[in-house]
Amino acid sequence: MKRSHWQIVVAASLVAAPLVSQTARPAAPAKTAVKAPVKPAQAPVKVAEIKPFVQNFCVDCHSGDKPKAAFNMETLKTAFDEASTAAAWERAYDKVAKGEMPPANYQQPKAEEKAAFLGDLRTQLRAASLARHSAEGRALVRRLNKVEYENTLRDLLGVPLHAQNLLPDDASAAGFDTVGAALNISPVHLVRYQQAAQSALSQVMSTAPPINYREKFTGREWFEREVKGNRKAVPRGAAVEGETAILCRQTQQHWELNVMPREPIRGPGLYRVRLTASARNTGGKPLPLRFGWEWMMQNTALTHIVAYRDAPPDKPEVIEVLLDMPPGAGERRIGVTAYTLKSLGEKDTAPPDIANEPGFVVHEFEIEGPIGGWPSPGHKKLFGDLPLEPRSWQKLRAEGAAPQGDWNLWGRHEFIKNPLVPVSQNPKGDAENLIRAFLPQAFRRPVALAVADYYVHFAHERLARGDEFGEALTATYRAALCSPHFLFLLAKAGPLDDYALASRLSYFLWSSLPDEPLLALAAKGELRKPAILEAQVERMLQDPKAERFVDNFTGQWLELRKVLDMKPDEQYHEYDDALGWSLERETKGFFRQVLEKNLSVTEFVNSDWTMLNGRLAQHYGVEGVNGMEFRRVALLPKHNRGGIITQASVLKVTANGSYTSPVKRGVWLLERILGTPPDPPPPDIPAIQPDIRGAVTLRQQIEKHREIKACAGCHAKIDPPGFALENYDVIGGYRERYRTPLPGNGVKADLISLENYPHLKKVYVTAPVESGAVTADGKAFNNLSEWKQIMLADREQLARA
């Protein structure tokens, strides 16, 4: 399938097409025409092939007061147009289709009986699904989740707002927080949306001129800077050469080796850092640099790290980094450290040998902000070009007095008591014009006259009772940003209109509202035309906002949002901030490549390439990759990598900080990759806790666990894929023996060097890893490579999943 065809399919899938069960559906035709709505199915439906099969093979176990798995098929209705009943029948279909029911030790249906049952049930489930979704619509009305809410405010008002931290966490369904059934709304949400909207409006409104921050210095000026009066802070481990400074040492304890501005940042907004730098004596290799918030407490989530960049060898280049300073962050300094250089020792007093030692050459450092102009774009959207003046001046004018002085010369403290407010000579007229222009952009479609009149009346009422013009409009905008028209994705049943399609596209690919080109096409009724729709999908995927799709989709599908939740145990001393920072970026870069080049979904299971930087390449034992910039790298069989399932991010997410579990990884693979989730575990079954000493292997414990009859069936499906990944430890390192922090008590352990980290201290290892198993349907494999081939045999299931 070519990329353009794939994009049409993606876009067309958003147009009120009916939904059917993932397994109970026919193969999609090459081209699907939009058909007229189907009339709702009548109940009950034909049961000619269904009831006899159920009576002969199902009701012996699934009937009575205590049916097995709490699933009573004797009383199950056949009104497939009822969603809950259809879901129960889909469950039955899936179990029979996969060969899980009837159980192997029970009477089995003949092939023709099974085929007749599945064919009849499949036809009826599909017809009922078509009818239900034609009548009710494809998707539930749903509210925006907290990420979408913040993105929508940011794009609507054109400034880097921070609002989602004020909202409750979103529930999820099937692993995603974009499912309407899970996105409930409560009184707490209503209160928090008011707070979030007010916070956003306050961040946008230009109540005082910004604190213009700018600092610029050469490497020599940094080296010779003054600290606390006239005392020179000459950094050990560094030297000057002309107008540059050369740093040949690094340390986390001595701040003087961090290149940072003299004054801290004090206001929220976007700041731009430009560092002109190069690397010296590095053998033609780039030198990794870390940009981080200095003196911020280091943490597992790595929020103290802003970015990693590379200083190029020998020839200086400008490295640019954007800083997003959130409101209420206080004062912060940004520092740059060449963290891979030799550490500075306490007795290191001799000047560095800049002619021969590897070094970080600082040519020039500049920081400025906030960037974006003043008044802010959001302020102009809310208040147009109305003039600003101090609040006290309006009161003076109301009392017949003339203001004195020039507020442009005021100090910062003056604006705390006297914030700037918009001034209108025609308050009611200006309010109406601004509100009627704002609402269609906020609500993402033309606004009914009655709705617009309501908000205009809302503002006029406040003006009439004496509210300031700015306060009246702010209250109106806050009400609009908390209304169902803003908070919810609304669409009528049946085919989507062009405006609903525009929103469906934008929230799918951008997690935000449609932009002007999409809305303009919707207004003309042209968005659903195939050629235009294809062009818009292409344009949207090329837009920087498409990175949100990569972040949100991989963050939920692969659970990358959890990759830094838990710090690995101390025995994994090769784990550091640079490795942690790199983990999710490999997987997101990989997903982006598959998306942009429209590669086969089988690449997610098995590929001969991945996206690496130097730190991850070291972890994987891949040679020839230097620096922290990611690039596509070819893999060889000796690397034991390929696909997302062997990437360290996924392997860390599917383990805890101390040990791996084939059960946890097996469930994850079944749910996220194969799309065949196991049933929930029976109640009162204890979890398996590995013996970290290595006295008893995890395989031995699981085999014993499977002797419990209630557990055997599910573990036959769960354990094999989990064991296929047992050669990978809790941080995704390849292993052939299990690591242990506590040898002894008769447990045999050897002290060995880590192959990819020979310079680090040795570790204890115990029993060898066993990665072979037999799948539930009897296919044996000895290692991950053989298991991948079993997976790839059913490419259609991989694509559906």
C-alpha angles and dihedrals in degrees: 000000000000119000096250091053090049091053092052089052091051092049095042091052087066093061106092094278112166120260124229134177113288091237101028097065137092123246111279115254119240092252126022121202120209107251132199116269114280118233114250114272118253120237136259098037133198112300100176096125099024106058098049091051092049092049093049101042111015118034097065088075103018101057142069130049094314108032117183114268086008087276114134111190094172091071097032111125124229095218094122093178087073106088096216093050092046090052090054091051091047088056090053091047093052094049093051094042091053092049093243092119132085090033116247093253093056133077110290125217121241116258092252092049092051092046092050092049094048094043095051094043092046093051093049095045091051093048091049091047092051091049095046095050093043088056100038104026132250100272135032119246103262139182125239114266118234094265092051091046093055094043091050091052091047094051095039094051099030099230133103097259125182114213112127094082087068093057129081118257115270123242118232138214123205087357097303131104093205096076113113095215091062099041099086124170126222139176087268090059091051092054094044093048088056090052094045093048092049091048091051093049091048091052091050100045113093100225094156137014110270123259098254105217122192133153128169132175141157124240090259092051090051091049093049097040120140122239125194098355117315100345111120115225098209105183117228112228093037137085139181130245116182107311094338133088121217118207114198098169136050135193139167092220102055111065092190090079092059113091104226139148120266095236126049125237109258107178136061123252142072119318128189122219120195117188120182105202147143140189124246130203094002097128093254092305125126118252115231116233128193121213109200144157103263119230091010110133111260110242142180092253089058093226088147089069118081100178147325119233137169128243104217119235118266099332117080120235134181112253113198126198129176119218122205106205108195123215114269094023092124115208123344139174125206115221133190120212132182089215098178095062121103112286121252112246126212091247094044099118101136116100115256121262095242092177094063111013122089108259147180109233115208112200101165140346125200133173128179140165175316088291124197105072134262131296088035121245088247092054090053090050090053100040106015115210096328111143123254128225138159116283092236091060091061090054091049091052091048087055092048096253126127119235116242130215135015117287089201086076096051123118123239093262091060093064093054090069096025109039119183115257132187116261124214129186090195105035099175095044095045091046092053094048094047094046095048090050094047101047100065089051093048095042093043096229141050110300122231113248092241092053093049090046090054093057093043089052089047090058095041091054091056093047090050092055092053105265116152114259092247093047093049092051093044091054089050094049090047090054091050092049089054097045125107089246089065102029098047137058100228126194134156122239115274129033114356118252117233095265092051089047090052090053093044090053096045096046090046097050103022105023086228145077125300117271126231097273092054093047092045091055090045090053090055092047091238103113096092093055105114098233093046093044091052092049092050093050089050091050093047093050089053093051117098088237088070086076086076089064090053091048097045098039097047090038090061106026093048095024092238088153086076098048094105098035094103129038113222120250117274091252086073091069093157088074113100140158094270091055093045091050091050099050103083093034091066092053095043090048090049092050090048091054092051090048098046095044094036092231124179118280087235086077087075088064102034130010137153092221142046140175112267143170125195095270095053091040089058089050091052096041093244112150130214099037115118135175131022099278114108122235138164110273130188117238128216127206090253090064092064091217138117135132126014093289092074096044115115093234093060093041091052093047090052094052136052126237096273111033144003126246123207087202094057093043092044092053090047093052093047092049103037105030109022098032093223104113117191124238116269114271119265116261121266095023109136119233120249112253113193120227100244090198090067095236091127121026121233090239090058091050093048092048089054090047090054090060086078102095094217090056103042099080098053095039090055086067100033104046103055097062089042092054090049087067097045092106088074123077130215094284096040097262116148114248139176095190133036118258121229132187095200116049120173138072090099094309113135112231134167128209109228140166119248108250095224094038107043090154093061127081118280125260135216118247130187133174122018119255118253111204101170127099144144121259122233090260093052103263112143125210133176102202145003094276092058092045090053090057090054089051093048092054089079102048093160091061091049090052092049092048 
